[in-house]
mmCIF file of C-alpha atoms and ligand atoms in Angstrom:
data_model
loop_
_atom_site.group_PDB
_atom_site.id
_atom_site.type_symbol
_atom_site.label_atom_id
_atom_site.label_comp_id
_atom_site.label_asym_id
_atom_site.label_seq_id
_atom_site.Cartn_x
_atom_site.Cartn_y
_atom_site.Cartn_z
ATOM 1 C CA SER A 242 -0.059 -0.021 0.063
ATOM 2 C CA SER A 243 1.005 3.656 0.000
ATOM 3 C CA ASN A 244 1.766 3.393 3.706
ATOM 4 C CA THR A 245 4.386 0.781 3.084
ATOM 5 C CA PHE A 246 5.807 2.917 0.281
ATOM 6 C CA ALA A 247 6.057 5.846 2.821
ATOM 7 C CA GLU A 248 7.884 3.664 5.348
ATOM 8 C CA ILE A 249 10.328 2.345 2.699
ATOM 9 C CA GLU A 250 10.885 5.856 1.371
ATOM 10 C CA ASN A 251 11.670 7.061 4.885
ATOM 11 C CA TYR A 252 14.232 4.381 5.132
ATOM 12 C CA VAL A 253 15.939 5.079 1.859
ATOM 13 C CA LYS A 254 15.869 8.817 2.500
ATOM 14 C CA VAL A 255 18.063 8.498 5.619
ATOM 15 C CA LYS A 256 20.672 6.620 3.613
ATOM 16 C CA ASP A 257 23.460 8.726 2.337
ATOM 17 C CA LYS A 258 22.082 10.148 -0.910
ATOM 18 C CA GLY A 259 24.851 12.640 -1.305
ATOM 19 C CA ALA A 260 27.315 13.172 -4.147
ATOM 20 C CA THR A 261 30.919 14.292 -4.163
ATOM 21 C CA PRO A 262 30.856 17.956 -5.161
ATOM 22 C CA ALA A 263 34.087 17.443 -7.258
ATOM 23 C CA MET A 264 32.278 14.743 -9.322
ATOM 24 C CA PHE A 265 28.759 16.032 -9.449
ATOM 25 C CA GLY A 266 27.950 16.990 -13.130
ATOM 26 C CA VAL A 267 31.376 16.397 -14.516
ATOM 27 C CA ALA A 268 29.835 14.515 -17.464
ATOM 28 C CA LYS A 269 26.742 16.691 -17.794
ATOM 29 C CA GLY A 270 24.936 16.325 -21.115
ATOM 30 C CA LYS A 271 27.417 13.612 -22.225
ATOM 31 C CA ASN A 272 26.290 10.509 -24.121
ATOM 32 C CA VAL A 273 26.230 7.329 -21.985
ATOM 33 C CA ILE A 274 27.512 3.906 -23.101
ATOM 34 C CA LEU A 275 27.088 0.896 -20.770
ATOM 35 C CA ILE A 276 28.800 -2.325 -21.647
ATOM 36 C CA SER A 277 27.675 -5.419 -19.909
ATOM 37 C CA MET A 278 30.468 -7.951 -20.009
ATOM 38 C CA GLU A 279 29.135 -11.484 -20.016
ATOM 39 C CA SER A 280 30.355 -13.595 -17.137
ATOM 40 C CA THR A 281 33.387 -11.572 -16.540
ATOM 41 C CA GLN A 282 34.796 -11.743 -12.973
ATOM 42 C CA SER A 283 37.521 -9.483 -11.570
ATOM 43 C CA PHE A 284 40.128 -12.271 -11.222
ATOM 44 C CA VAL A 285 41.017 -12.011 -14.956
ATOM 45 C CA ILE A 286 42.063 -8.259 -14.529
ATOM 46 C CA ASN A 287 45.787 -7.710 -14.541
ATOM 47 C CA ARG A 288 46.516 -11.378 -14.631
ATOM 48 C CA LYS A 289 48.432 -13.596 -16.956
ATOM 49 C CA ILE A 290 48.185 -17.219 -18.140
ATOM 50 C CA ASN A 291 51.056 -18.801 -19.871
ATOM 51 C CA GLY A 292 52.808 -15.499 -19.733
ATOM 52 C CA GLU A 293 50.107 -13.576 -21.605
ATOM 53 C CA GLU A 294 47.602 -10.985 -20.252
ATOM 54 C CA ILE A 295 44.020 -12.130 -20.265
ATOM 55 C CA THR A 296 42.511 -8.643 -20.628
ATOM 56 C CA PRO A 297 45.327 -6.486 -22.148
ATOM 57 C CA PHE A 298 42.994 -3.960 -23.385
ATOM 58 C CA LEU A 299 40.886 -3.535 -20.088
ATOM 59 C CA ASN A 300 44.185 -3.432 -18.212
ATOM 60 C CA SER A 301 45.310 -0.422 -20.107
ATOM 61 C CA PHE A 302 41.742 1.216 -20.305
ATOM 62 C CA ILE A 303 41.634 0.900 -16.444
ATOM 63 C CA LYS A 304 44.627 3.225 -16.301
ATOM 64 C CA GLU A 305 42.768 6.088 -17.721
ATOM 65 C CA SER A 306 39.456 5.327 -15.991
ATOM 66 C CA TYR A 307 38.003 4.958 -12.598
ATOM 67 C CA TYR A 308 38.263 1.358 -11.699
ATOM 68 C CA PHE A 309 36.430 -0.167 -8.798
ATOM 69 C CA ASP A 310 38.358 -3.321 -7.675
ATOM 70 C CA GLN A 311 36.096 -4.217 -4.734
ATOM 71 C CA PHE A 312 32.816 -4.259 -6.676
ATOM 72 C CA TYR A 313 30.476 -7.133 -6.426
ATOM 73 C CA HIS A 314 27.667 -8.543 -8.562
ATOM 74 C CA GLN A 315 24.396 -8.940 -6.714
ATOM 75 C CA THR A 316 22.541 -11.158 -9.087
ATOM 76 C CA GLY A 317 20.247 -14.135 -8.409
ATOM 77 C CA GLN A 318 18.519 -16.580 -10.730
ATOM 78 C CA GLY A 319 17.906 -13.853 -13.248
ATOM 79 C CA LYS A 320 21.643 -13.673 -14.172
ATOM 80 C CA THR A 321 22.211 -11.065 -16.827
ATOM 81 C CA SER A 322 18.717 -9.680 -16.473
ATOM 82 C CA ASP A 323 19.341 -9.257 -12.706
ATOM 83 C CA ALA A 324 22.451 -7.213 -13.265
ATOM 84 C CA GLU A 325 20.592 -4.994 -15.785
ATOM 85 C CA PHE A 326 17.783 -4.552 -13.303
ATOM 86 C CA THR A 327 19.946 -3.731 -10.419
ATOM 87 C CA ILE A 328 22.223 -1.429 -12.382
ATOM 88 C CA GLU A 329 19.431 0.743 -13.861
ATOM 89 C CA ASN A 330 17.023 0.743 -10.773
ATOM 90 C CA SER A 331 19.321 0.559 -7.768
ATOM 91 C CA LEU A 332 16.947 -2.105 -6.312
ATOM 92 C CA TYR A 333 17.818 -5.700 -5.427
ATOM 93 C CA PRO A 334 16.726 -8.463 -7.839
ATOM 94 C CA LEU A 335 14.326 -11.017 -6.473
ATOM 95 C CA ASP A 336 15.108 -14.051 -4.349
ATOM 96 C CA ARG A 337 13.649 -16.280 -7.011
ATOM 97 C CA GLY A 338 13.036 -15.992 -10.744
ATOM 98 C CA SER A 339 13.910 -12.986 -12.838
ATOM 99 C CA VAL A 340 12.152 -9.598 -12.182
ATOM 100 C CA PHE A 341 12.232 -9.189 -15.922
ATOM 101 C CA PHE A 342 9.685 -12.044 -16.243
ATOM 102 C CA THR A 343 7.718 -11.702 -12.898
ATOM 103 C CA HIS A 344 7.330 -7.922 -12.664
ATOM 104 C CA PHE A 345 7.918 -6.484 -16.133
ATOM 105 C CA ASN A 346 4.575 -4.582 -15.889
ATOM 106 C CA ASN A 347 5.551 -2.563 -12.735
ATOM 107 C CA GLU A 348 6.163 1.134 -12.459
ATOM 108 C CA TYR A 349 9.922 1.733 -12.379
ATOM 109 C CA THR A 350 12.116 4.843 -12.271
ATOM 110 C CA ALA A 351 15.018 3.363 -14.077
ATOM 111 C CA THR A 352 18.007 5.337 -15.466
ATOM 112 C CA PRO A 353 16.671 5.545 -19.124
ATOM 113 C CA GLU A 354 13.231 6.886 -17.938
ATOM 114 C CA ILE A 355 14.809 9.534 -15.739
ATOM 115 C CA LEU A 356 17.168 10.639 -18.497
ATOM 116 C CA LYS A 357 14.193 11.150 -20.865
ATOM 117 C CA ASP A 358 13.423 14.232 -18.829
ATOM 118 C CA TYR A 359 16.933 15.582 -19.662
ATOM 119 C CA GLY A 360 16.532 15.175 -23.431
ATOM 120 C CA TYR A 361 18.297 11.681 -23.727
ATOM 121 C CA PHE A 362 17.356 8.990 -26.332
ATOM 122 C CA SER A 363 17.859 5.561 -24.930
ATOM 123 C CA ALA A 364 18.614 2.200 -26.688
ATOM 124 C CA VAL A 365 19.779 -1.247 -25.845
ATOM 125 C CA PHE A 366 21.897 -3.456 -28.232
ATOM 126 C CA HIS A 367 21.856 -7.238 -27.758
ATOM 127 C CA SER A 368 22.037 -9.852 -30.559
ATOM 128 C CA ASN A 369 19.907 -12.600 -28.964
ATOM 129 C CA ASP A 370 16.164 -13.201 -29.489
ATOM 130 C CA LYS A 371 14.190 -10.248 -28.241
ATOM 131 C CA THR A 372 12.034 -12.390 -26.005
ATOM 132 C CA PHE A 373 15.036 -13.792 -24.171
ATOM 133 C CA TRP A 374 14.744 -12.709 -20.389
ATOM 134 C CA ASN A 375 11.375 -11.127 -21.548
ATOM 135 C CA ARG A 376 13.445 -8.137 -22.546
ATOM 136 C CA ASP A 377 11.029 -7.010 -25.258
ATOM 137 C CA LEU A 378 8.442 -6.475 -22.606
ATOM 138 C CA MET A 379 10.605 -5.156 -19.744
ATOM 139 C CA TYR A 380 12.577 -2.536 -21.649
ATOM 140 C CA PRO A 381 9.562 -0.238 -22.267
ATOM 141 C CA SER A 382 8.940 -0.443 -18.439
ATOM 142 C CA LEU A 383 12.439 0.735 -17.870
ATOM 143 C CA GLY A 384 11.896 3.659 -20.312
ATOM 144 C CA TYR A 385 13.921 2.451 -23.303
ATOM 145 C CA ASP A 386 13.100 4.111 -26.602
ATOM 146 C CA ARG A 387 14.605 1.333 -28.772
ATOM 147 C CA TYR A 388 15.820 -2.263 -28.517
ATOM 148 C CA TYR A 389 18.128 -3.391 -31.264
ATOM 149 C CA HIS A 390 17.917 -7.319 -31.046
ATOM 150 C CA GLN A 391 18.558 -10.357 -33.181
ATOM 151 C CA GLN A 392 16.271 -9.147 -36.029
ATOM 152 C CA ASP A 393 18.240 -5.950 -36.351
ATOM 153 C CA PHE A 394 21.442 -7.726 -36.939
ATOM 154 C CA VAL A 395 22.819 -9.972 -39.765
ATOM 155 C CA GLY A 396 23.764 -13.287 -38.370
ATOM 156 C CA THR A 397 25.591 -15.995 -40.332
ATOM 157 C CA GLN A 398 27.276 -19.187 -39.331
ATOM 158 C CA GLN A 399 30.723 -17.395 -39.660
ATOM 159 C CA ASN A 400 29.870 -14.390 -37.511
ATOM 160 C CA SER A 401 27.869 -16.171 -34.757
ATOM 161 C CA VAL A 402 28.552 -18.388 -31.775
ATOM 162 C CA GLY A 403 26.243 -19.730 -29.068
ATOM 163 C CA TRP A 404 23.105 -17.399 -28.833
ATOM 164 C CA GLY A 405 24.014 -14.671 -31.120
ATOM 165 C CA LEU A 406 26.692 -12.652 -32.902
ATOM 166 C CA LYS A 407 30.326 -12.815 -31.880
ATOM 167 C CA ASP A 408 31.020 -9.751 -29.798
ATOM 168 C CA LYS A 409 33.189 -8.131 -32.502
ATOM 169 C CA ASP A 410 30.560 -8.530 -35.153
ATOM 170 C CA PHE A 411 28.033 -7.419 -32.669
ATOM 171 C CA PHE A 412 29.885 -4.092 -32.034
ATOM 172 C CA THR A 413 30.594 -3.695 -35.791
ATOM 173 C CA GLN A 414 27.038 -3.761 -36.741
ATOM 174 C CA SER A 415 25.865 -1.878 -33.709
ATOM 175 C CA ILE A 416 28.097 1.158 -34.481
ATOM 176 C CA SER A 417 26.190 1.870 -37.684
ATOM 177 C CA TYR A 418 22.972 2.140 -35.651
ATOM 178 C CA LEU A 419 24.666 4.139 -32.804
ATOM 179 C CA LYS A 420 26.092 6.820 -34.904
ATOM 180 C CA GLU A 421 22.780 7.670 -36.264
ATOM 181 C CA LEU A 422 20.988 8.078 -32.805
ATOM 182 C CA PRO A 423 19.889 11.430 -31.606
ATOM 183 C CA GLN A 424 22.211 12.822 -28.957
ATOM 184 C CA PRO A 425 22.642 12.772 -26.124
ATOM 185 C CA PHE A 426 22.088 9.079 -25.990
ATOM 186 C CA TYR A 427 22.028 6.591 -23.180
ATOM 187 C CA THR A 428 22.791 3.156 -24.536
ATOM 188 C CA LYS A 429 23.496 -0.414 -23.164
ATOM 189 C CA PHE A 430 25.529 -2.996 -25.074
ATOM 190 C CA ILE A 431 25.143 -6.546 -23.788
ATOM 191 C CA THR A 432 28.040 -8.758 -24.960
ATOM 192 C CA LEU A 433 27.452 -12.641 -25.330
ATOM 193 C CA THR A 434 30.544 -14.437 -26.491
ATOM 194 C CA ASN A 435 31.994 -15.148 -23.088
ATOM 195 C CA HIS A 436 28.982 -17.265 -22.079
ATOM 196 C CA PHE A 437 29.101 -20.700 -20.622
ATOM 197 C CA PRO A 438 30.304 -23.205 -21.966
ATOM 198 C CA PHE A 439 32.875 -20.715 -23.335
ATOM 199 C CA THR A 440 33.241 -22.054 -26.798
ATOM 200 C CA ILE A 441 34.755 -20.070 -29.700
ATOM 201 C CA ASP A 442 36.076 -20.627 -33.032
ATOM 202 C CA PRO A 443 39.807 -21.646 -32.800
ATOM 203 C CA LYS A 444 40.749 -18.737 -35.230
ATOM 204 C CA ASP A 445 39.242 -16.351 -32.631
ATOM 205 C CA ARG A 446 41.360 -17.655 -29.831
ATOM 206 C CA LEU A 447 44.058 -15.088 -29.070
ATOM 207 C CA ILE A 448 45.508 -16.898 -26.057
ATOM 208 C CA GLU A 449 45.992 -20.546 -25.345
ATOM 209 C CA GLU A 450 43.574 -22.339 -23.088
ATOM 210 C CA TYR A 451 44.542 -22.758 -19.494
ATOM 211 C CA ASN A 452 45.717 -26.153 -18.239
ATOM 212 C CA SER A 453 43.677 -27.592 -15.370
ATOM 213 C CA GLU A 454 41.250 -30.441 -14.762
ATOM 214 C CA SER A 455 38.330 -28.141 -15.671
ATOM 215 C CA GLU A 456 37.598 -27.746 -19.323
ATOM 216 C CA ILE A 457 35.328 -24.950 -18.423
ATOM 217 C CA VAL A 458 37.916 -22.921 -16.604
ATOM 218 C CA ASN A 459 40.324 -23.680 -19.384
ATOM 219 C CA ARG A 460 38.193 -22.432 -22.085
ATOM 220 C CA TYR A 461 37.094 -19.392 -20.011
ATOM 221 C CA PHE A 462 40.299 -17.474 -20.553
ATOM 222 C CA PRO A 463 40.353 -17.374 -24.356
ATOM 223 C CA THR A 464 36.756 -16.241 -24.418
ATOM 224 C CA VAL A 465 37.423 -13.498 -21.976
ATOM 225 C CA ARG A 466 40.408 -12.497 -24.045
ATOM 226 C CA TYR A 467 38.155 -12.409 -27.132
ATOM 227 C CA THR A 468 35.655 -10.079 -25.496
ATOM 228 C CA ASP A 469 38.467 -7.920 -24.415
ATOM 229 C CA GLU A 470 39.674 -7.575 -28.064
ATOM 230 C CA ALA A 471 36.106 -6.780 -29.074
ATOM 231 C CA ILE A 472 35.816 -3.915 -26.604
ATOM 232 C CA LYS A 473 39.154 -2.602 -27.803
ATOM 233 C CA TYR A 474 37.834 -2.520 -31.284
ATOM 234 C CA PHE A 475 34.549 -0.910 -30.165
ATOM 235 C CA ILE A 476 36.395 1.869 -28.332
ATOM 236 C CA GLN A 477 38.584 2.493 -31.387
ATOM 237 C CA ARG A 478 35.465 2.686 -33.615
ATOM 238 C CA LEU A 479 33.969 5.212 -31.057
ATOM 239 C CA LYS A 480 37.071 7.354 -31.562
ATOM 240 C CA GLU A 481 36.772 7.107 -35.335
ATOM 241 C CA GLU A 482 33.179 8.240 -35.272
ATOM 242 C CA GLY A 483 33.968 11.131 -32.995
ATOM 243 C CA LEU A 484 31.853 9.860 -30.281
ATOM 244 C CA TYR A 485 34.506 9.013 -27.624
ATOM 245 C CA ASP A 486 35.123 12.501 -26.365
ATOM 246 C CA ASN A 487 31.589 13.297 -25.577
ATOM 247 C CA THR A 488 30.617 9.878 -24.090
ATOM 248 C CA ILE A 489 30.856 8.442 -20.567
ATOM 249 C CA ILE A 490 31.720 4.799 -20.789
ATOM 250 C CA VAL A 491 30.725 2.276 -18.011
ATOM 251 C CA ILE A 492 31.897 -1.289 -18.401
ATOM 252 C CA TYR A 493 30.659 -3.966 -15.797
ATOM 253 C CA GLY A 494 30.760 -7.675 -15.358
ATOM 254 C CA ASP A 495 27.257 -9.084 -15.076
ATOM 255 C CA HIS A 496 27.759 -12.033 -12.710
ATOM 256 C CA TYR A 497 30.150 -14.989 -12.215
ATOM 257 C CA GLY A 498 31.124 -17.266 -15.074
ATOM 258 C CA ILE A 499 32.920 -19.877 -12.988
ATOM 259 C CA SER A 500 30.671 -21.642 -10.438
ATOM 260 C CA GLU A 501 31.929 -23.324 -7.271
ATOM 261 C CA ASN A 502 31.916 -26.651 -9.197
ATOM 262 C CA HIS A 503 35.351 -25.568 -10.503
ATOM 263 C CA ASN A 504 37.064 -24.660 -7.234
ATOM 264 C CA ALA A 505 39.895 -27.074 -7.746
ATOM 265 C CA ALA A 506 40.923 -25.341 -11.030
ATOM 266 C CA MET A 507 40.311 -22.050 -9.407
ATOM 267 C CA ALA A 508 42.586 -22.902 -6.475
ATOM 268 C CA GLN A 509 45.227 -23.855 -8.965
ATOM 269 C CA PHE A 510 44.889 -20.543 -10.852
ATOM 270 C CA LEU A 511 44.892 -18.555 -7.698
ATOM 271 C CA ASP A 512 47.839 -20.447 -6.372
ATOM 272 C CA LYS A 513 45.936 -21.542 -3.179
ATOM 273 C CA ASN A 514 45.467 -24.862 -1.477
ATOM 274 C CA GLU A 515 41.738 -24.562 -1.487
ATOM 275 C CA ILE A 516 38.934 -22.158 -2.153
ATOM 276 C CA THR A 517 37.560 -21.142 1.231
ATOM 277 C CA PRO A 518 34.123 -19.689 1.787
ATOM 278 C CA VAL A 519 35.671 -16.164 1.972
ATOM 279 C CA ASP A 520 37.471 -16.804 -1.297
ATOM 280 C CA SER A 521 34.162 -17.880 -2.942
ATOM 281 C CA MET A 522 32.674 -14.507 -1.833
ATOM 282 C CA GLN A 523 35.685 -12.633 -3.153
ATOM 283 C CA LEU A 524 35.323 -14.300 -6.365
ATOM 284 C CA GLN A 525 31.935 -12.641 -6.660
ATOM 285 C CA ARG A 526 33.825 -9.378 -7.639
ATOM 286 C CA VAL A 527 33.201 -8.253 -11.143
ATOM 287 C CA PRO A 528 34.985 -5.273 -12.868
ATOM 288 C CA LEU A 529 33.483 -1.906 -12.880
ATOM 289 C CA ILE A 530 35.192 0.704 -15.044
ATOM 290 C CA ILE A 531 33.948 4.241 -15.566
ATOM 291 C CA HIS A 532 35.613 6.261 -18.301
ATOM 292 C CA ILE A 533 34.968 10.020 -18.145
ATOM 293 C CA PRO A 534 36.297 11.991 -21.042
ATOM 294 C CA LYS A 535 39.371 14.204 -20.158
ATOM 295 C CA GLN A 536 39.561 12.758 -16.561
ATOM 296 C CA SER A 537 42.586 10.749 -15.575
ATOM 297 C CA GLY A 538 42.322 7.362 -13.935
ATOM 298 C CA GLN A 539 42.142 6.192 -10.394
ATOM 299 C CA THR A 540 41.595 2.823 -8.768
ATOM 300 C CA ILE A 541 39.012 2.957 -5.965
ATOM 301 C CA SER A 542 38.878 0.080 -3.454
ATOM 302 C CA LYS A 543 35.556 0.941 -1.845
ATOM 303 C CA VAL A 544 33.444 -2.145 -1.011
ATOM 304 C CA SER A 545 30.614 -1.666 -3.451
ATOM 305 C CA GLY A 546 28.057 -3.343 -5.710
ATOM 306 C CA GLN A 547 25.903 -3.162 -8.833
ATOM 307 C CA ILE A 548 23.201 -1.312 -6.768
ATOM 308 C CA ASP A 549 25.493 1.649 -6.601
ATOM 309 C CA VAL A 550 25.921 2.313 -10.278
ATOM 310 C CA LYS A 551 22.552 4.304 -10.798
ATOM 311 C CA PRO A 552 23.086 7.084 -8.338
ATOM 312 C CA THR A 553 26.745 7.333 -9.299
ATOM 313 C CA LEU A 554 25.939 7.749 -13.036
ATOM 314 C CA LEU A 555 23.172 10.167 -12.402
ATOM 315 C CA HIS A 556 25.337 12.304 -10.254
ATOM 316 C CA LEU A 557 28.152 12.334 -12.816
ATOM 317 C CA LEU A 558 25.570 13.601 -15.263
ATOM 318 C CA GLY A 559 24.536 16.352 -12.832
ATOM 319 C CA ILE A 560 21.150 14.745 -11.782
ATOM 320 C CA SER A 561 20.351 14.746 -8.036
ATOM 321 C CA THR A 562 18.968 11.571 -6.565
ATOM 322 C CA THR A 563 17.936 13.041 -3.228
ATOM 323 C CA HIS A 564 14.203 12.034 -3.899
ATOM 324 C CA SER A 565 14.807 8.682 -5.551
ATOM 325 C CA THR A 566 13.586 5.444 -4.004
ATOM 326 C CA GLU A 567 16.713 3.424 -4.299
ATOM 327 C CA PHE A 568 19.218 1.378 -2.243
ATOM 328 C CA GLY A 569 22.667 2.341 -3.617
ATOM 329 C CA THR A 570 25.129 4.909 -2.750
ATOM 330 C CA ASP A 571 27.351 7.093 -4.952
ATOM 331 C CA LEU A 572 30.598 5.159 -5.478
ATOM 332 C CA PHE A 573 32.745 8.400 -5.194
ATOM 333 C CA ILE A 574 31.531 9.069 -1.617
ATOM 334 C CA LYS A 575 33.739 7.973 1.136
ATOM 335 C CA GLU A 576 31.573 5.860 3.325
ATOM 336 C CA LYS A 577 32.794 4.982 6.895
ATOM 337 C CA ASP A 578 31.310 1.536 6.826
ATOM 338 C CA PRO A 579 30.224 0.367 3.365
ATOM 339 C CA LEU A 580 28.126 -2.801 3.146
ATOM 340 C CA VAL A 581 27.356 -4.933 0.027
ATOM 341 C CA VAL A 582 24.458 -7.250 0.377
ATOM 342 C CA MET A 583 24.168 -10.256 -1.955
ATOM 343 C CA ARG A 584 20.874 -11.586 -3.046
ATOM 344 C CA ASP A 585 21.073 -14.649 -0.747
ATOM 345 C CA GLY A 586 21.585 -12.571 2.332
ATOM 346 C CA SER A 587 25.308 -12.951 2.574
ATOM 347 C CA PHE A 588 27.322 -9.794 2.619
ATOM 348 C CA ILE A 589 30.722 -8.039 2.667
ATOM 349 C CA THR A 590 31.921 -5.113 4.724
ATOM 350 C CA ASN A 591 35.417 -3.598 5.154
ATOM 351 C CA ASP A 592 36.231 -6.113 7.861
ATOM 352 C CA TYR A 593 33.782 -9.013 7.585
ATOM 353 C CA VAL A 594 32.364 -11.498 5.277
ATOM 354 C CA TYR A 595 29.175 -13.293 6.105
ATOM 355 C CA THR A 596 28.152 -16.320 4.106
ATOM 356 C CA LYS A 597 26.198 -19.548 4.698
ATOM 357 C CA ASN A 598 25.285 -18.415 8.252
ATOM 358 C CA ILE A 599 28.904 -17.961 9.334
ATOM 359 C CA CYS A 600 30.712 -14.670 10.124
ATOM 360 C CA TYR A 601 34.294 -14.454 8.976
ATOM 361 C CA ALA A 602 37.278 -11.981 9.310
ATOM 362 C CA LYS A 603 37.861 -10.897 5.782
ATOM 363 C CA GLN A 604 41.571 -10.505 6.385
ATOM 364 C CA THR A 605 42.281 -14.057 7.786
ATOM 365 C CA GLY A 606 39.406 -15.904 6.340
ATOM 366 C CA GLU A 607 38.723 -17.329 9.831
ATOM 367 C CA PRO A 608 35.318 -17.760 11.371
ATOM 368 C CA ILE A 609 34.736 -15.211 14.121
ATOM 369 C CA GLU A 610 32.137 -14.411 16.664
ATOM 370 C CA GLU A 611 28.603 -14.258 15.028
ATOM 371 C CA GLN A 612 27.878 -11.091 17.034
ATOM 372 C CA LEU A 613 30.415 -9.056 14.989
ATOM 373 C CA CYS A 614 28.293 -9.636 11.979
ATOM 374 C CA GLU A 615 24.954 -9.275 13.645
ATOM 375 C CA PRO A 616 24.217 -5.451 13.076
ATOM 376 C CA TYR A 617 24.954 -5.870 9.369
ATOM 377 C CA LYS A 618 22.900 -9.077 9.176
ATOM 378 C CA GLN A 619 19.867 -7.134 10.306
ATOM 379 C CA LYS A 620 20.582 -4.343 7.932
ATOM 380 C CA ALA A 621 21.098 -6.755 5.127
ATOM 381 C CA LYS A 622 17.763 -8.449 5.813
ATOM 382 C CA PHE A 623 15.991 -5.101 6.028
ATOM 383 C CA GLU A 624 17.353 -3.874 2.800
ATOM 384 C CA LEU A 625 16.372 -7.038 0.900
ATOM 385 C CA ARG A 626 12.959 -7.068 2.517
ATOM 386 C CA ASN A 627 12.132 -3.639 1.636
ATOM 387 C CA SER A 628 13.407 -3.917 -1.970
ATOM 388 C CA ASP A 629 11.297 -7.030 -2.314
ATOM 389 C CA LYS A 630 8.265 -5.263 -0.912
ATOM 390 C CA LEU A 631 8.644 -2.440 -3.461
ATOM 391 C CA ILE A 632 8.735 -4.858 -6.256
ATOM 392 C CA TYR A 633 5.951 -7.327 -5.120
ATOM 393 C CA GLY A 634 3.642 -4.523 -4.284
ATOM 394 C CA ASP A 635 4.541 -2.486 -7.351
ATOM 395 C CA LEU A 636 4.940 0.391 -4.820
ATOM 396 C CA LEU A 637 6.816 2.790 -7.054
ATOM 397 C CA ARG A 638 3.302 3.661 -8.369
ATOM 398 C CA PHE A 639 3.138 5.696 -5.214
ATOM 399 C CA ASP A 640 6.453 7.555 -5.745
ATOM 400 C CA PRO A 641 5.497 11.194 -6.277
ATOM 401 C CA SER A 642 8.638 11.659 -8.327
ATOM 402 C CA ASN A 643 7.556 9.044 -10.696
ATOM 403 C CA LYS A 644 6.201 11.046 -13.690
ATOM 404 C CA ARG A 645 4.591 8.028 -15.392
ATOM 405 C CA ASN A 646 2.762 7.380 -12.178
ATOM 406 C CA THR A 647 -0.334 5.297 -12.851
ATOM 407 C CA GLY A 648 -1.530 5.071 -9.256
ATOM 408 C CA THR A 649 -4.808 7.000 -9.058
ATOM 409 C CA MET A 650 -6.040 8.760 -6.021
ATOM 410 C CA THR A 651 -8.367 5.856 -5.175
ATOM 411 C CA THR A 652 -5.481 3.455 -5.107
ATOM 412 C CA ILE A 653 -3.495 5.630 -2.936
ATOM 413 C CA LEU A 654 -6.406 5.848 -0.366
ATOM 414 C CA GLU A 655 -7.078 2.213 -0.046
HETATM 415 C C1 GP9 B 1263 21.213 -13.827 -23.031
HETATM 416 C C2 GP9 B 1263 22.377 -13.239 -22.399
HETATM 417 C C3 GP9 B 1263 22.992 -14.224 -21.391
HETATM 418 O O1 GP9 B 1263 20.532 -13.007 -23.874
HETATM 419 O O2 GP9 B 1263 22.173 -12.075 -21.840
HETATM 420 O O3 GP9 B 1263 22.171 -14.516 -20.393
HETATM 421 P P1 GP9 B 1263 22.495 -15.246 -18.988
HETATM 422 O O4 GP9 B 1263 22.475 -16.720 -19.189
HETATM 423 O O5 GP9 B 1263 24.029 -14.841 -18.700
HETATM 424 O O6 GP9 B 1263 21.666 -14.682 -18.027
HETATM 425 MN MN1 MN B 1264 25.050 -13.199 -18.229
#
């Protein structure tokens, strides 16, 4: 009901909704490009196998960007769609299923919808079937103007793998649409090649496979390397089209690609005896890279998550989020005690990791007194519960800042 909405609104209002003055509006009026990197985890960044870098392009791009090296995915069963949901709404995904399927008809105040008021045109590019993850029905609810999907691309046996175009062909074909869009634009590009089970054409393999007992882990590195090359090419094309200098580029990993079934191979890669519960949590880090034209790079090690992207991006574009109903915090704010909550109720703070009902010291990986985690545990539960209530009750209908508000007076009074 609207009462529940008011309670939740009061809760999110007391959260730190501020922005860093030095960063607020630095990218005002710029185009936005989001790149969702399929299954890309942070452990590939600045690492080599067989003497070769896994992500040479990203490693260099990070040096001229803001790079968040303690950034976690917060996805559940909705995988890529959950990442999209959390990144653009600053709400948690649901504990089961995908919000894209179960609540596509809700009222949302997603980033593309907000940016419409600032003259932005918004579009998504993804070469899979438009109905996958119910995207064709969900995107209009998020405020997207256009969805370029499988039917907008030319797929052949040569240029495709798995569910769609190879990333490089995907970017090549997307660029011709992109350069015709009205500006400023807000766009999202969802890559696909680095998807389980990580198969690529041998001629697209730029590095050798890894050598472990897991075929999946072995193949993962060449497909990550392939996507890295495709993004390099895309950035180059943006420069050639004169779009690079007036565009803010946000690159994020959507969720893990290597599950706990491959712990032995991961232990080998990380040079550890075993993968502990704390290691497993740390493996949930995904890259977040924000490139702002004419700003130099910096690595920021704040504990953060996908839920924080929306307010951060809006602030960079000079848009205040003081009245937004969202759970994230601007990534550029120095928080005393940051907390990242995962969809299953586990969490990470500066000092603690809580997972599978056990509290651990982050430094040592040793179990510690449950009590130390208790206050965070309560907060984590509260966050998830309130976010769920918003979605299950379609409560953003009652948000007065929601322009497309369809809640009528009668609904509000009941
Ligand atoms: C499907 C692509 C991958 O279109 O986004 O989805 P995933 O299986 O990673 O959720
Ligand atoms: Mn995915």
